[in-house]
Short mmCIF file of C-alpha atoms in Angstrom, two decimals:
data_model
loop_
_atom_site.label_atom_id
_atom_site.label_comp_id
_atom_site.label_asym_id
_atom_site.label_seq_id
_atom_site.Cartn_x
_atom_site.Cartn_y
_atom_site.Cartn_z
CA MET A 1 -17.97 3.78 2.34
CA ALA A 2 -15.23 5.14 4.39
CA GLY A 3 -11.67 5.77 2.99
CA ASN A 4 -8.95 8.25 2.59
CA ARG A 5 -9.09 11.06 0.00
CA GLY A 6 -6.50 11.06 -2.71
CA GLY A 7 -4.95 7.71 -1.99
CA TRP A 8 -5.35 3.93 -1.80
CA GLY A 9 -8.83 4.13 -0.38
CA GLN A 10 -10.35 6.28 -3.05
CA PHE A 11 -8.61 4.52 -5.81
CA LEU A 12 -9.66 1.09 -4.62
CA VAL A 13 -13.29 2.08 -4.29
CA ARG A 14 -13.43 3.54 -7.83
CA ALA A 15 -11.48 0.65 -9.43
CA ALA A 16 -13.71 -1.96 -7.60
CA LEU A 17 -16.87 -0.15 -8.74
CA GLN A 18 -15.59 0.00 -12.32
CA ARG A 19 -14.66 -3.64 -12.30
CA ALA A 20 -18.20 -4.48 -11.01
CA GLY A 21 -19.74 -2.33 -13.78
CA LEU A 22 -21.11 0.13 -11.34
CA PRO A 23 -21.05 3.91 -11.59
CA PRO A 24 -18.89 6.01 -9.18
CA ASP A 25 -22.02 7.25 -7.36
CA ALA A 26 -23.14 3.63 -6.59
CA VAL A 27 -21.72 4.26 -3.04
CA GLU A 28 -21.52 7.34 -0.91
CA HIS A 29 -17.79 7.87 -0.21
CA VAL A 30 -16.97 9.40 3.17
CA PHE A 31 -13.36 10.66 3.29
CA LEU A 32 -11.85 9.67 6.61
CA GLY A 33 -8.43 8.71 7.84
CA PRO A 34 -7.77 5.39 9.39
CA ALA A 35 -8.53 6.27 13.03
CA GLU A 36 -11.76 8.02 12.19
CA ALA A 37 -12.77 5.47 9.69
CA ALA A 38 -12.16 2.64 12.20
CA LEU A 39 -14.47 4.19 14.69
CA ALA A 40 -17.18 4.86 12.02
CA PHE A 41 -16.96 1.33 10.73
CA ARG A 42 -17.07 -0.28 14.15
CA SER A 43 -20.01 1.75 15.27
CA GLY A 44 -21.97 1.03 12.02
CA SER A 45 -21.91 4.68 10.85
CA VAL A 46 -20.47 3.46 7.53
CA ASP A 47 -21.17 0.10 5.88
CA ALA A 48 -17.68 -0.53 4.40
CA TRP A 49 -14.14 0.74 4.71
CA ALA A 50 -11.42 0.85 1.96
CA ILE A 51 -8.22 0.21 3.93
CA TRP A 52 -4.91 -1.54 3.84
CA GLU A 53 -2.87 -3.79 6.12
CA PRO A 54 -2.52 -4.16 9.06
CA TYR A 55 -5.88 -2.60 9.46
CA VAL A 56 -7.64 -5.29 7.31
CA SER A 57 -6.36 -8.10 9.45
CA ILE A 58 -7.30 -6.12 12.72
CA GLU A 59 -10.79 -5.70 11.52
CA VAL A 60 -11.18 -9.31 10.39
CA ALA A 61 -9.57 -11.00 13.36
CA GLN A 62 -10.93 -8.72 16.20
CA PHE A 63 -14.16 -7.33 14.86
CA GLY A 64 -15.47 -9.85 12.53
CA ALA A 65 -15.23 -7.88 9.28
CA ARG A 66 -15.33 -9.55 5.92
CA VAL A 67 -13.13 -8.68 2.98
CA LEU A 68 -15.37 -7.78 -0.04
CA GLU A 69 -12.53 -6.79 -2.46
CA ASP A 70 -8.80 -7.17 -1.91
CA GLY A 71 -7.68 -5.05 -4.92
CA THR A 72 -5.98 -7.95 -6.62
CA GLY A 73 -5.61 -7.02 -10.30
CA LEU A 74 -6.89 -3.50 -9.74
CA THR A 75 -3.58 -1.75 -8.89
CA PRO A 76 0.06 -2.62 -8.30
CA THR A 77 0.65 -3.01 -4.46
CA VAL A 78 4.22 -1.86 -4.31
CA SER A 79 5.98 0.59 -2.00
CA PHE A 80 8.89 2.84 -2.93
CA LEU A 81 11.90 4.35 -1.27
CA ALA A 82 11.69 7.97 -2.25
CA ALA A 83 14.76 10.24 -2.27
CA HIS A 84 15.24 13.92 -3.03
CA ARG A 85 17.15 14.61 -6.29
CA ASN A 86 19.96 16.22 -4.29
CA ALA A 87 20.34 12.99 -2.32
CA LEU A 88 20.31 11.00 -5.64
CA ARG A 89 23.11 13.21 -6.90
CA ASP A 90 25.13 13.56 -3.75
CA ARG A 91 24.54 10.42 -1.75
CA ARG A 92 24.08 7.51 -4.20
CA ASP A 93 26.43 5.20 -2.23
CA ALA A 94 24.72 5.83 1.03
CA LEU A 95 21.24 5.21 -0.64
CA ALA A 96 22.52 1.96 -2.12
CA ASP A 97 23.76 0.96 1.29
CA LEU A 98 20.36 1.75 2.84
CA MET A 99 18.71 -0.40 0.07
CA ARG A 100 21.03 -3.35 0.90
CA ARG A 101 20.28 -2.96 4.57
CA GLN A 102 16.55 -2.73 3.93
CA ARG A 103 16.69 -5.81 1.86
CA ARG A 104 18.59 -7.73 4.47
CA GLY A 105 15.89 -6.58 6.96
CA TRP A 106 13.07 -7.83 4.77
CA ASP A 107 14.92 -11.16 4.34
CA TRP A 108 15.41 -11.48 8.16
CA ALA A 109 11.76 -10.52 8.77
CA ALA A 110 10.51 -13.25 6.43
CA ALA A 111 12.65 -15.83 8.05
CA HIS A 112 11.56 -14.60 11.62
CA LEU A 113 7.98 -13.52 11.03
CA PRO A 114 6.63 -14.13 14.69
CA ASP A 115 9.55 -12.25 16.18
CA TYR A 116 9.19 -9.40 13.66
CA ALA A 117 5.36 -9.31 14.17
CA ALA A 118 5.82 -9.27 17.94
CA TYR A 119 8.39 -6.39 17.77
CA ASN A 120 6.20 -4.38 15.44
CA ALA A 121 3.11 -5.01 17.55
CA LYS A 122 4.83 -3.72 20.58
CA LEU A 123 6.32 -0.64 18.78
CA THR A 124 2.91 0.29 17.19
CA ARG A 125 0.79 -0.88 20.06
CA LEU A 126 -1.30 -2.89 17.68
CA PRO A 127 -2.50 -6.45 18.52
CA GLU A 128 0.10 -9.01 17.71
CA LYS A 129 -1.84 -11.67 15.86
CA PRO A 130 -3.43 -9.37 13.14
CA VAL A 131 0.11 -7.72 12.71
CA GLN A 132 1.53 -11.18 12.02
CA LEU A 133 -1.35 -12.01 9.63
CA ALA A 134 -0.79 -8.74 7.77
CA PHE A 135 2.96 -9.50 7.43
CA GLU A 136 2.16 -13.04 6.25
CA LYS A 137 0.02 -11.64 3.52
CA GLN A 138 2.33 -8.85 2.46
CA ARG A 139 5.64 -10.67 2.28
CA THR A 140 7.54 -7.57 1.57
CA ARG A 141 10.48 -8.02 -0.69
CA ALA A 142 12.57 -6.19 -3.30
CA VAL A 143 11.32 -6.51 -6.90
CA PRO A 144 12.98 -5.20 -10.09
CA LEU A 145 11.67 -2.00 -11.62
CA ASP A 146 11.26 -3.58 -15.06
CA GLY A 147 9.26 -2.54 -17.92
CA ALA A 148 6.30 -4.70 -16.94
CA LEU A 149 6.02 -3.03 -13.51
CA LEU A 150 6.55 0.42 -14.83
CA ALA A 151 3.73 -0.21 -17.45
CA GLU A 152 1.43 -1.34 -14.63
CA LEU A 153 2.34 1.68 -12.59
CA GLN A 154 1.68 4.03 -15.51
CA GLN A 155 -1.86 2.34 -15.98
CA ALA A 156 -2.55 2.87 -12.25
CA ALA A 157 -1.49 6.49 -12.46
CA ASP A 158 -3.54 7.14 -15.55
CA ARG A 159 -6.48 5.57 -13.81
CA ALA A 160 -5.91 7.75 -10.70
CA VAL A 161 -6.39 10.84 -12.98
CA GLU A 162 -9.51 9.30 -14.35
CA TYR A 163 -10.79 8.65 -10.83
CA GLY A 164 -9.96 12.15 -9.60
CA VAL A 165 -7.25 10.92 -7.17
CA LEU A 166 -4.49 12.78 -9.14
CA LYS A 167 -5.14 16.14 -10.70
CA GLN A 168 -2.93 15.64 -13.78
CA ARG A 169 -1.17 12.87 -15.63
CA ILE A 170 2.31 11.98 -14.58
CA ASP A 171 5.04 10.16 -16.44
CA VAL A 172 5.91 7.28 -14.10
CA THR A 173 9.25 6.57 -15.67
CA ALA A 174 10.40 10.16 -15.25
CA ALA A 175 9.75 9.88 -11.53
CA ILE A 176 11.75 6.60 -11.04
CA ASP A 177 15.44 6.17 -10.94
CA ARG A 178 16.21 2.84 -12.14
CA GLY A 179 20.02 3.31 -11.49
CA PHE A 180 19.76 0.99 -8.40
CA PRO A 181 19.62 -2.48 -9.71
CA LEU A 182 18.04 -5.20 -7.59
CA ASP A 183 21.39 -6.92 -7.09
CA THR A 184 22.92 -3.65 -5.74
CA ALA A 185 19.94 -3.57 -3.30
CA GLY A 186 20.53 -6.96 -1.91
#
């Protein structure tokens, strides 16, 4: 089983094994980055690969891979805009403007998915069809940092400690600035 150390790949494997009632040593985890893991997977050196989009769609569309577990219900699949505390203190207006622009960009991309996929495929030199499939699955959008999401994130962080992905417990709420309401971001 190939996947990255200390991130989504390692977490997904442990969570999927736990959900299936299997011990952590039920698979041999080989820690590889995406480029190395792709080669190992395609050559048959590893039997499975814990990966994210657009790599999932590339492997399925171009190499006949099958998805065994998609992580639904195992962990929140959210991304964050991270800012240094000095920027939060000194550049809040600029950060709010960035968030507004980012949200407008997501809205445009959702309304123009083929164009967005074509542009990204050219930019990243990845095949266009799997990139479009990945974007169709992801449907990136802004969501509120509400209590339910924060609780889900805390559960995932606690499980990451249990799985050895994180070395010590973190307080998710202390790491998130909720001072940028969703309506400000859009």
